[in-house]
């Protein structure tokens, strides 16, 4: 479960979050959509325990992230935008590093290599990976700890269409296992039919909920604010 209430955040005089309240449920993939600068990344970073809020509350798996950051972080896994890894480490070594960091059994490394189609690239250095493979390695690190909450910031951007589809089905599988999955995206059309809920973020607030089965441009006609927002 993810819950934020009246989150506010400012950078200097710029109010980035202006009372942002959202919830995402267990067993569901929830999209957070909105144009550049709407506040999606800021919200995700706060939920991941990496960003501060000026006021409001944020809970992950029932834990107050702002008060009990470390405890909350043990319940979540976060894939930021534009992941980067040490270029000289192989995929397997990168995953070994994260397994140690998160206290994960090394036995899961082969499992996540398989899930992300990286088994054949396991010994390749991260510095030699294409953008798409690097993103799949990011996805593997995300899935390494078996935790109840997954946060993903624009995870589809550097993936090819086949892997965008696989990403969605991987996330649906994780949700089906009871996890709460929150994904930011502006690749709306591609997510049509692939999520359980879709929240629209604009100017630092949630302005409404959109039917996740009507995200293609031709289906958006009935959603006036979405036409402007994304
Ligand atoms: P989104 O993910 O929806 O594109 P962001 O959360 O990244 O939006 O950014 C929201 C606003 O906050 C933008 O106007 C951005 O310029 C501003 N912002 C984000 N991070 C910082 C920062 N570290 N310092 C100053 N302004 C920032």
CSV table of C-alpha atoms in Angstrom, one decimal, residues 32-222:
chain,number,residue,atom,x,y,z
A,32,UNK,CA,1.2,8.2,-12.3
A,33,UNK,CA,1.0,10.3,-15.5
A,34,UNK,CA,1.5,13.9,-16.2
A,35,UNK,CA,3.6,16.3,-18.3
A,36,UNK,CA,7.2,17.2,-17.6
A,37,UNK,CA,7.6,19.1,-14.4
A,38,UNK,CA,4.2,17.9,-13.0
A,39,UNK,CA,5.9,16.5,-9.9
A,40,UNK,CA,6.0,12.8,-10.6
A,41,UNK,CA,9.7,12.2,-9.9
A,42,UNK,CA,9.7,14.4,-6.8
A,43,UNK,CA,6.8,12.3,-5.4
A,44,UNK,CA,8.5,9.0,-6.2
A,45,UNK,CA,11.7,10.2,-4.6
A,46,UNK,CA,9.9,11.2,-1.4
A,47,UNK,CA,8.2,7.7,-1.3
A,48,UNK,CA,11.5,6.1,-1.8
A,49,UNK,CA,12.9,8.0,1.2
A,50,UNK,CA,15.3,10.0,-1.0
A,51,UNK,CA,13.6,13.3,-1.1
A,52,UNK,CA,12.2,15.5,1.7
A,53,UNK,CA,8.7,17.0,1.8
A,54,UNK,CA,7.9,20.4,3.3
A,55,UNK,CA,4.7,19.1,4.8
A,56,UNK,CA,2.2,16.2,4.5
A,57,UNK,CA,2.6,12.5,5.0
A,58,UNK,CA,3.8,9.6,2.9
A,59,UNK,CA,3.3,5.9,3.9
A,60,UNK,CA,4.7,2.8,2.2
A,61,UNK,CA,3.5,-0.6,3.3
A,62,UNK,CA,2.0,1.1,6.4
A,63,UNK,CA,5.2,2.8,7.4
A,64,UNK,CA,5.7,6.6,7.6
A,65,UNK,CA,8.5,7.2,5.1
A,66,UNK,CA,9.2,10.7,6.4
A,67,UNK,CA,9.6,9.5,10.0
A,68,UNK,CA,11.0,6.0,9.6
A,69,UNK,CA,12.9,6.2,6.4
A,70,UNK,CA,15.2,3.1,6.8
A,71,UNK,CA,12.3,0.9,8.0
A,72,UNK,CA,10.2,2.0,5.0
A,73,UNK,CA,13.1,1.5,2.6
A,74,UNK,CA,13.3,-2.1,3.6
A,75,UNK,CA,9.8,-2.6,2.3
A,76,UNK,CA,10.4,-1.0,-1.2
A,77,UNK,CA,12.5,-1.2,-4.3
A,78,UNK,CA,13.0,1.9,-6.5
A,79,UNK,CA,14.1,2.1,-10.1
A,80,UNK,CA,15.1,5.8,-10.9
A,81,UNK,CA,15.2,7.3,-14.3
A,82,UNK,CA,18.5,6.8,-16.2
A,83,UNK,CA,20.1,4.2,-14.1
A,84,UNK,CA,23.9,4.0,-14.2
A,85,UNK,CA,26.2,1.2,-13.0
A,86,UNK,CA,29.9,0.9,-12.4
A,87,UNK,CA,31.1,0.4,-16.0
A,88,UNK,CA,33.7,-2.3,-15.2
A,89,UNK,CA,31.4,-4.6,-13.2
A,90,UNK,CA,29.6,-7.4,-15.0
A,91,UNK,CA,25.8,-7.7,-14.8
A,92,UNK,CA,26.3,-10.5,-12.3
A,93,UNK,CA,28.7,-8.5,-10.2
A,94,UNK,CA,26.3,-5.5,-10.2
A,95,UNK,CA,23.6,-7.8,-9.0
A,96,UNK,CA,25.9,-9.3,-6.4
A,97,UNK,CA,26.7,-5.9,-5.1
A,98,UNK,CA,22.9,-5.0,-4.8
A,99,UNK,CA,22.2,-8.4,-3.3
A,100,UNK,CA,24.7,-7.7,-0.5
A,101,UNK,CA,23.4,-4.1,-0.1
A,102,UNK,CA,19.8,-5.4,0.3
A,103,UNK,CA,20.6,-8.5,2.2
A,104,UNK,CA,19.2,-10.7,-0.5
A,105,UNK,CA,20.1,-14.4,-1.0
A,106,UNK,CA,22.5,-14.6,-3.9
A,107,UNK,CA,20.3,-17.4,-5.3
A,108,UNK,CA,17.9,-14.8,-6.6
A,109,UNK,CA,20.5,-13.4,-8.9
A,110,UNK,CA,20.0,-16.1,-11.5
A,111,UNK,CA,16.2,-15.8,-11.1
A,112,UNK,CA,16.2,-12.0,-11.9
A,113,UNK,CA,18.8,-12.5,-14.8
A,114,UNK,CA,16.3,-15.0,-16.3
A,115,UNK,CA,13.3,-12.7,-15.7
A,116,UNK,CA,15.0,-9.8,-17.5
A,117,UNK,CA,16.5,-11.9,-20.3
A,118,UNK,CA,20.0,-11.1,-19.2
A,119,UNK,CA,21.2,-14.6,-18.5
A,120,UNK,CA,23.2,-14.6,-21.8
A,121,UNK,CA,24.7,-11.2,-20.9
A,122,UNK,CA,25.5,-12.0,-17.3
A,123,UNK,CA,29.3,-11.7,-17.7
A,124,UNK,CA,29.1,-8.6,-19.9
A,125,UNK,CA,30.4,-5.4,-18.3
A,126,UNK,CA,27.8,-2.8,-17.5
A,127,UNK,CA,29.8,-0.2,-19.5
A,128,UNK,CA,29.4,-2.2,-22.7
A,129,UNK,CA,25.6,-2.6,-22.4
A,130,UNK,CA,23.2,-0.8,-24.8
A,131,UNK,CA,20.7,1.6,-23.2
A,132,UNK,CA,18.0,-1.1,-23.4
A,133,UNK,CA,20.1,-3.8,-21.7
A,134,UNK,CA,21.2,-1.3,-19.1
A,135,UNK,CA,17.6,-0.5,-18.3
A,136,UNK,CA,16.9,-4.3,-18.1
A,137,UNK,CA,19.8,-4.6,-15.6
A,138,UNK,CA,18.0,-1.8,-13.6
A,139,UNK,CA,14.9,-3.8,-13.7
A,140,UNK,CA,16.8,-6.8,-12.5
A,141,UNK,CA,18.1,-4.8,-9.5
A,142,UNK,CA,14.6,-3.6,-8.8
A,143,UNK,CA,13.3,-7.1,-8.7
A,144,UNK,CA,16.2,-8.5,-6.7
A,145,UNK,CA,14.7,-7.9,-3.2
A,146,UNK,CA,11.3,-9.6,-2.9
A,147,UNK,CA,9.6,-6.6,-1.2
A,148,UNK,CA,5.9,-5.5,-1.1
A,149,UNK,CA,6.3,-2.1,-2.9
A,150,UNK,CA,7.8,-1.4,-6.3
A,151,UNK,CA,8.4,2.2,-7.5
A,152,UNK,CA,9.5,2.8,-11.1
A,153,UNK,CA,10.2,6.1,-12.7
A,154,UNK,CA,9.7,6.1,-16.5
A,155,UNK,CA,10.9,2.5,-16.8
A,156,UNK,CA,10.0,2.0,-20.5
A,157,UNK,CA,11.9,4.9,-22.1
A,158,UNK,CA,15.0,3.1,-23.4
A,159,UNK,CA,13.4,-0.3,-23.9
A,160,UNK,CA,12.4,-1.6,-27.3
A,161,UNK,CA,8.7,-2.4,-27.9
A,162,UNK,CA,9.1,-6.1,-27.2
A,163,UNK,CA,10.7,-5.3,-23.8
A,164,UNK,CA,8.2,-2.6,-23.0
A,165,UNK,CA,5.5,-5.3,-23.3
A,166,UNK,CA,7.6,-7.7,-21.2
A,167,UNK,CA,8.1,-5.0,-18.6
A,168,UNK,CA,4.4,-4.6,-18.3
A,169,UNK,CA,3.7,-8.3,-17.9
A,170,UNK,CA,6.5,-8.6,-15.4
A,171,UNK,CA,4.9,-5.8,-13.3
A,172,UNK,CA,1.5,-7.4,-13.6
A,173,UNK,CA,2.9,-10.7,-12.4
A,174,UNK,CA,4.4,-8.9,-9.4
A,175,UNK,CA,1.1,-7.2,-8.6
A,176,UNK,CA,-0.7,-10.5,-8.9
A,177,UNK,CA,1.7,-11.8,-6.2
A,178,UNK,CA,0.2,-9.0,-4.0
A,179,UNK,CA,2.7,-6.2,-4.5
A,180,UNK,CA,1.9,-2.5,-4.8
A,181,UNK,CA,3.4,-1.2,-8.1
A,182,UNK,CA,3.6,2.5,-8.8
A,183,UNK,CA,4.9,3.6,-12.2
A,184,UNK,CA,5.4,7.0,-13.7
A,185,UNK,CA,5.1,7.3,-17.4
A,186,UNK,CA,4.3,9.6,-20.3
A,187,UNK,CA,4.2,6.7,-22.8
A,188,UNK,CA,0.5,6.6,-22.3
A,189,UNK,CA,-0.7,4.7,-25.3
A,190,UNK,CA,1.7,1.9,-24.6
A,191,UNK,CA,0.2,1.3,-21.2
A,192,UNK,CA,-3.4,1.1,-22.4
A,193,UNK,CA,-4.9,-2.0,-20.8
A,194,UNK,CA,-1.8,-2.8,-18.9
A,195,UNK,CA,-2.5,-1.1,-15.6
A,196,UNK,CA,-5.3,-1.3,-13.0
A,197,UNK,CA,-5.4,2.4,-12.2
A,198,UNK,CA,-4.1,5.6,-13.7
A,199,UNK,CA,-3.7,8.9,-11.7
A,200,UNK,CA,-3.1,12.1,-13.5
A,201,UNK,CA,-0.7,14.6,-11.9
A,202,UNK,CA,-0.6,18.2,-12.8
A,203,UNK,CA,1.1,21.2,-11.1
A,204,UNK,CA,2.0,19.2,-8.1
A,205,UNK,CA,-1.4,17.7,-7.4
A,206,UNK,CA,-3.4,14.7,-8.5
A,207,UNK,CA,-6.1,16.2,-10.7
A,208,UNK,CA,-8.1,13.1,-11.3
A,209,UNK,CA,-8.2,9.4,-12.2
A,210,UNK,CA,-8.3,8.2,-15.7
A,211,UNK,CA,-9.6,4.9,-17.2
A,212,UNK,CA,-6.4,2.8,-17.7
A,213,UNK,CA,-8.1,1.1,-20.7
A,214,UNK,CA,-8.6,4.4,-22.5
A,215,UNK,CA,-5.1,5.8,-22.8
A,216,UNK,CA,-4.6,5.8,-26.6
A,217,UNK,CA,-5.0,9.2,-28.2
A,218,UNK,CA,-8.2,8.2,-30.0
A,219,UNK,CA,-9.7,7.2,-26.7
A,220,UNK,CA,-8.8,10.3,-24.8
A,221,UNK,CA,-11.5,12.5,-26.2
A,222,UNK,CA,-13.6,12.2,-23.0
